[in-house]
Short mmCIF file of C-alpha atoms in Angstrom, two decimals:
data_model
loop_
_atom_site.label_atom_id
_atom_site.label_comp_id
_atom_site.label_asym_id
_atom_site.label_seq_id
_atom_site.Cartn_x
_atom_site.Cartn_y
_atom_site.Cartn_z
CA MET H 6 104.37 124.49 108.35
CA SER H 7 106.91 128.18 107.19
CA ARG H 8 105.43 131.45 107.22
CA LEU H 9 106.81 131.90 103.36
CA ALA H 10 104.70 128.86 102.59
CA LEU H 11 100.99 130.54 103.51
CA PRO H 12 100.82 133.85 101.09
CA LEU H 13 100.60 130.90 98.35
CA ALA H 14 97.49 129.46 100.18
CA PRO H 15 95.30 131.50 99.31
CA LEU H 16 96.46 131.63 95.20
CA ALA H 17 96.60 127.65 95.54
CA VAL H 18 92.33 127.08 96.79
CA ALA H 19 90.98 129.52 94.46
CA PHE H 20 93.08 127.88 91.16
CA ALA H 21 91.24 124.69 93.05
CA ALA H 22 88.21 126.30 93.73
CA GLY H 23 88.19 127.83 90.13
CA ILE H 24 88.71 124.00 88.78
CA ALA H 25 86.44 122.69 90.58
CA LEU H 26 83.78 125.35 89.15
CA ALA H 27 85.00 124.28 86.09
CA PRO H 28 81.81 122.47 84.49
CA TRP H 29 79.17 124.52 86.19
CA ILE H 30 80.99 128.02 84.66
CA PRO H 31 80.41 128.61 80.44
CA PRO H 32 84.51 129.65 79.20
CA HIS H 33 83.11 132.47 77.47
CA ALA H 34 81.66 133.69 80.98
CA MET H 35 85.34 132.62 82.65
CA TRP H 36 87.33 134.85 80.12
CA ALA H 37 85.08 138.13 81.07
CA VAL H 38 85.56 137.28 84.86
CA LEU H 39 89.48 136.89 84.50
CA ALA H 40 89.09 139.84 82.26
CA ALA H 41 87.26 142.20 85.40
CA ALA H 42 89.30 140.58 87.60
CA LEU H 43 92.85 141.79 86.05
CA ALA H 44 91.06 144.72 85.36
CA ALA H 45 90.47 145.53 88.39
CA SER H 46 93.47 144.43 90.15
CA VAL H 47 95.45 146.84 88.26
CA LEU H 48 93.04 149.55 88.98
CA VAL H 49 92.89 149.43 92.51
CA LEU H 50 96.76 149.06 92.64
CA VAL H 51 97.41 152.81 90.77
CA LEU H 52 94.95 154.00 93.49
CA GLY H 53 97.76 152.68 95.84
CA GLN H 54 95.62 150.37 97.61
CA ALA H 55 96.98 147.38 97.40
CA VAL H 56 95.21 145.78 99.67
CA HIS H 57 91.79 146.13 98.40
CA ALA H 58 93.86 143.91 95.76
CA LEU H 59 93.74 140.50 96.75
CA VAL H 60 90.06 139.57 96.30
CA PRO H 61 90.33 140.63 92.18
CA LEU H 62 93.81 139.25 92.16
CA LEU H 63 92.02 135.44 93.46
CA ALA H 64 88.98 135.78 90.93
CA ALA H 65 91.55 135.98 88.15
CA ILE H 66 93.38 133.34 89.68
CA ALA H 67 90.00 130.90 90.14
CA MET H 68 89.56 131.68 86.86
CA LEU H 69 92.11 130.52 85.09
CA GLY H 70 92.26 126.79 86.94
CA ALA H 71 89.00 126.97 85.85
CA LEU H 72 90.14 128.15 81.93
CA ARG H 73 92.67 124.86 83.08
CA ALA H 74 90.13 122.35 83.63
CA THR H 75 87.97 123.76 80.51
CA PRO H 76 88.90 120.88 77.76
CA ALA H 77 89.50 122.89 73.93
CA PRO H 78 87.39 122.70 71.13
CA LEU H 79 88.01 119.65 69.54
CA PRO H 80 89.40 119.91 65.88
CA PRO H 81 86.71 120.03 62.83
CA ASP H 82 88.13 116.54 62.20
CA HIS H 83 87.66 115.25 64.99
CA VAL H 84 86.52 111.35 65.16
CA GLY H 85 84.29 113.09 68.22
CA ARG H 86 82.14 115.36 65.65
CA LEU H 87 81.07 112.73 63.81
CA PRO H 88 76.88 112.49 63.79
CA LEU H 89 76.69 109.73 65.99
CA PRO H 90 75.86 106.54 66.42
CA ILE H 91 77.11 105.49 63.11
CA THR H 92 78.54 102.17 62.18
CA ALA H 93 81.56 103.40 59.87
CA ARG H 94 85.50 101.39 58.42
CA VAL H 95 87.62 102.96 60.61
CA GLU H 96 91.69 102.66 59.65
CA ALA H 97 93.82 103.52 63.00
CA ARG H 98 96.65 102.26 64.41
CA LEU H 99 96.89 100.84 67.45
CA ALA H 100 97.95 102.86 70.42
CA ALA H 101 98.84 100.54 72.81
CA GLU H 102 98.74 96.81 73.23
CA PRO H 103 94.72 95.80 73.01
CA ILE H 104 94.09 94.41 76.52
CA VAL H 105 92.73 90.97 76.42
CA TRP H 106 90.23 90.64 79.01
CA ALA H 107 89.12 87.01 78.24
CA PRO H 108 89.82 85.00 75.09
CA ASP H 109 87.29 86.26 73.25
CA ARG H 110 86.96 89.73 74.36
CA ALA H 111 89.53 92.80 73.91
CA ARG H 112 89.82 95.87 73.78
CA LEU H 113 91.52 98.02 71.46
CA ALA H 114 92.95 101.34 71.88
CA LEU H 115 93.31 103.05 68.12
CA ASP H 116 95.03 106.51 67.08
CA VAL H 117 92.63 107.22 63.96
CA GLU H 118 93.68 108.33 60.85
CA ARG H 119 90.07 107.47 58.10
CA VAL H 120 86.48 106.43 59.00
CA ASP H 121 84.85 106.00 55.97
CA GLY H 122 87.49 106.97 53.84
CA VAL H 123 88.11 110.32 55.09
CA VAL H 124 90.67 111.93 57.27
CA ARG H 125 89.52 111.96 60.67
CA THR H 126 91.78 112.76 64.16
CA GLY H 127 91.14 111.02 67.83
CA ARG H 128 91.43 108.33 69.90
CA ILE H 129 88.88 105.68 70.45
CA LEU H 130 88.13 102.46 72.18
CA ILE H 131 86.85 99.59 70.44
CA GLY H 132 85.52 96.38 72.49
CA LEU H 133 85.90 93.24 70.21
CA TYR H 134 84.33 90.22 70.93
CA GLY H 135 85.63 86.73 69.20
CA PRO H 136 88.89 85.59 69.34
CA PRO H 137 90.80 88.66 67.90
CA PRO H 138 93.48 88.17 65.37
CA PRO H 139 97.31 88.52 66.51
CA LEU H 140 97.87 92.34 66.67
CA ALA H 141 100.93 94.68 68.06
CA GLU H 142 101.10 98.21 69.07
CA GLY H 143 102.06 100.40 66.00
CA GLN H 144 100.58 98.35 63.78
CA ARG H 145 98.13 99.97 61.01
CA LEU H 146 94.43 97.70 60.75
CA ALA H 147 91.02 98.60 59.61
CA ILE H 148 88.13 97.77 61.32
CA ASP H 149 84.09 97.50 60.84
CA ALA H 150 82.60 99.37 63.79
CA ARG H 151 79.60 100.12 65.58
CA LEU H 152 81.02 104.14 67.20
CA GLU H 153 78.92 106.15 69.30
CA ARG H 154 79.39 108.31 72.87
CA PRO H 155 80.32 107.38 76.38
CA LEU H 156 78.19 106.68 78.03
CA GLY H 157 77.92 107.70 82.30
CA PHE H 158 75.66 106.73 85.02
CA ARG H 159 73.57 109.98 85.95
CA ASP H 160 72.92 109.40 89.93
CA PRO H 161 74.73 112.01 91.83
CA GLY H 162 78.33 110.87 93.45
CA VAL H 163 78.44 107.99 90.94
CA PHE H 164 81.60 107.86 89.60
CA ASP H 165 81.20 108.98 85.67
CA ALA H 166 83.52 106.82 83.30
CA ALA H 167 82.20 109.18 80.37
CA ALA H 168 83.86 112.29 82.11
CA ARG H 169 87.14 110.36 82.82
CA LEU H 170 87.56 109.42 79.48
CA ALA H 171 86.83 112.99 78.10
CA ARG H 172 89.52 113.83 80.57
CA GLU H 173 92.20 110.70 78.82
CA GLY H 174 91.02 112.86 75.34
CA VAL H 175 88.66 109.44 74.04
CA HIS H 176 85.05 110.67 73.42
CA VAL H 177 83.77 107.62 71.57
CA THR H 178 83.69 104.37 72.15
CA GLY H 179 82.66 101.49 69.88
CA SER H 180 82.09 97.52 69.55
CA ALA H 181 82.77 95.01 66.77
CA SER H 182 83.67 91.50 66.10
CA ALA H 183 87.06 90.27 65.82
CA ALA H 184 86.39 88.57 62.35
CA ARG H 185 86.05 92.22 61.33
CA VAL H 186 89.64 93.47 62.04
CA VAL H 187 91.59 93.36 59.43
CA PRO H 188 95.67 93.99 59.83
CA LEU H 189 96.77 96.53 56.71
CA GLU H 190 100.49 96.10 57.68
CA PRO H 191 102.07 92.94 59.89
CA PRO H 192 102.45 92.99 63.31
CA ALA H 193 106.39 94.86 64.53
CA PRO H 194 105.97 94.97 67.92
CA PRO H 195 108.10 97.73 70.11
CA TRP H 196 110.08 96.03 72.66
CA PRO H 197 108.11 96.96 75.76
CA ALA H 198 105.43 94.92 74.37
CA ARG H 199 108.15 92.14 73.71
CA VAL H 200 109.00 91.96 76.91
CA ARG H 201 105.15 91.48 77.91
CA ARG H 202 104.93 88.73 75.91
CA PHE H 203 108.08 87.16 76.87
CA ALA H 204 107.44 86.84 80.22
CA LEU H 205 103.80 85.72 79.62
CA ALA H 206 105.04 82.69 77.70
CA ALA H 207 107.88 82.33 80.43
CA PHE H 208 105.32 81.92 82.56
CA ALA H 209 103.15 78.92 81.05
CA GLU H 210 106.44 77.44 80.37
CA ARG H 211 107.55 76.96 83.96
CA LEU H 212 104.57 77.53 85.95
CA PRO H 213 101.05 75.45 86.21
CA SER H 214 98.63 76.73 84.15
CA ALA H 215 96.68 78.51 87.67
CA SER H 216 99.41 79.99 88.67
CA ALA H 217 100.55 81.75 85.28
CA GLY H 218 97.69 82.96 84.86
CA LEU H 219 97.54 84.52 88.30
CA LEU H 220 101.02 85.69 88.01
CA GLY H 221 100.20 87.10 84.37
CA GLY H 222 96.77 88.70 86.06
CA LEU H 223 98.60 90.41 88.79
CA VAL H 224 101.92 91.67 87.20
CA LEU H 225 101.09 92.29 84.00
CA GLY H 226 97.29 92.56 84.19
CA ASP H 227 96.85 89.54 81.23
CA ARG H 228 93.90 87.87 82.74
CA THR H 229 93.74 85.53 79.15
CA THR H 230 94.77 82.41 80.85
CA LEU H 231 93.38 82.90 84.37
CA PRO H 232 90.82 80.31 85.42
CA ALA H 233 87.01 81.44 84.99
CA ASP H 234 86.70 79.96 88.59
CA VAL H 235 89.74 82.16 90.03
CA GLN H 236 88.21 84.68 88.65
CA ASP H 237 84.58 84.17 89.78
CA ALA H 238 86.82 83.40 93.54
CA PHE H 239 87.84 87.44 93.48
CA ARG H 240 85.32 89.13 92.51
CA ARG H 241 83.23 87.74 95.19
CA ALA H 242 85.89 88.93 97.28
CA GLY H 243 85.86 92.23 96.09
CA ILE H 244 89.41 92.38 94.91
CA PHE H 245 89.30 91.53 91.67
CA HIS H 246 91.29 95.07 90.96
CA VAL H 247 94.46 93.79 92.14
CA LEU H 248 94.53 92.15 88.40
CA ALA H 249 94.35 95.23 86.33
CA VAL H 250 95.97 98.27 87.54
CA SER H 251 96.96 97.26 90.49
CA GLY H 252 97.89 94.46 90.38
CA PHE H 253 101.63 95.33 89.93
CA ASN H 254 101.67 97.61 93.04
CA VAL H 255 100.37 94.81 95.00
CA ALA H 256 102.98 92.04 93.81
CA LEU H 257 105.52 94.81 94.44
CA LEU H 258 104.42 94.90 98.09
CA ALA H 259 103.90 91.71 98.58
CA ALA H 260 107.32 90.21 97.74
CA PRO H 261 109.28 91.60 100.34
CA CYS H 262 106.64 90.52 102.44
CA GLY H 263 107.24 86.71 101.72
CA ARG H 264 110.75 87.10 101.66
CA SER H 265 111.40 88.86 104.77
CA ARG H 266 108.52 87.84 107.38
CA ALA H 267 110.95 86.29 109.57
CA ARG H 268 113.97 85.70 109.39
CA PRO H 269 115.92 82.83 111.30
CA ALA H 270 117.93 84.04 114.12
CA ALA H 271 121.76 83.60 115.44
CA ALA H 272 122.72 80.35 117.87
CA GLY H 273 118.80 78.97 118.49
CA GLY H 274 117.36 82.27 118.81
CA PRO H 275 114.31 83.38 118.55
CA GLN H 276 113.32 84.62 114.79
CA ARG H 277 112.68 87.94 114.67
CA PRO H 278 110.83 90.35 111.51
CA ALA H 279 113.44 92.37 109.04
CA ALA H 280 113.67 95.35 110.86
CA SER H 281 114.17 97.32 107.34
CA SER H 282 111.69 95.30 105.81
CA PRO H 283 108.11 97.66 104.62
CA CYS H 284 106.51 94.03 106.65
CA SER H 285 108.38 94.88 110.01
CA ALA H 286 104.98 96.47 111.34
CA LEU H 287 103.20 93.16 110.20
CA PRO H 288 101.65 90.48 112.76
CA PRO H 289 103.71 87.57 112.93
CA SER H 290 102.14 84.23 111.33
CA SER H 291 99.70 82.97 113.37
CA GLY H 292 101.50 79.49 115.45
CA PRO H 293 100.61 77.65 118.56
CA SER H 294 100.82 80.69 121.33
CA ARG H 295 104.18 80.56 124.26
CA ARG H 296 102.58 81.16 127.78
#
């Protein structure tokens, strides 16, 4: 490592430490420590003791990291300021294509416009129960939903889903019957959504139903047509996640692996794995042993 990079290491560590400490430090204390540390740094420099300015400077940088990790306060009209839980009529715009878990299960990400006729802002996640109507990204709709705050597990060391949603700007979740969804305008999906729908239709047209459902899950995270027994098999194997967020990455890796496992050599020579393949280091497939 170059010595020129070493002076930045304490600054980076201090900033990271501030981010880690952010949940336990009140915002007013962060500002107080930041002001005091900056004042101490300036004072030490004025007195000609530059060597002793490092500690207050690192403290100031740590507080900058803590302030960076502290979420901004919600605006007055944010949906997260409502007295939850409540049942309300929400008018909103679809922020993304609906995520369909099953023919009667879906999740909507909504950018709120009104709640019970009052102007509101913020994003909410709604779980739908029952076959949903045709919906597309950017479409305005109204829905009668039960709104509540996200809940996370309180066990130490367990993944905190509520904290993750808060970092993504989601402070309210909810549930509703699909029959309570009222489109306020016809669907007009943007081109990425149209391409996705075209790909799913092409899979269904050219492949058997199970294969089309599996490919749609691996590449696009859509499990609508995937048979229940196949989903259960993925769950039992502990690899259900490849059908969702990481599925596309798995597909990108599997494609070159499948094509380059072995290439025929000229003049009847032994088969060799492609040297440029990312899978060339993998062991060859099982076959008859040679002695």
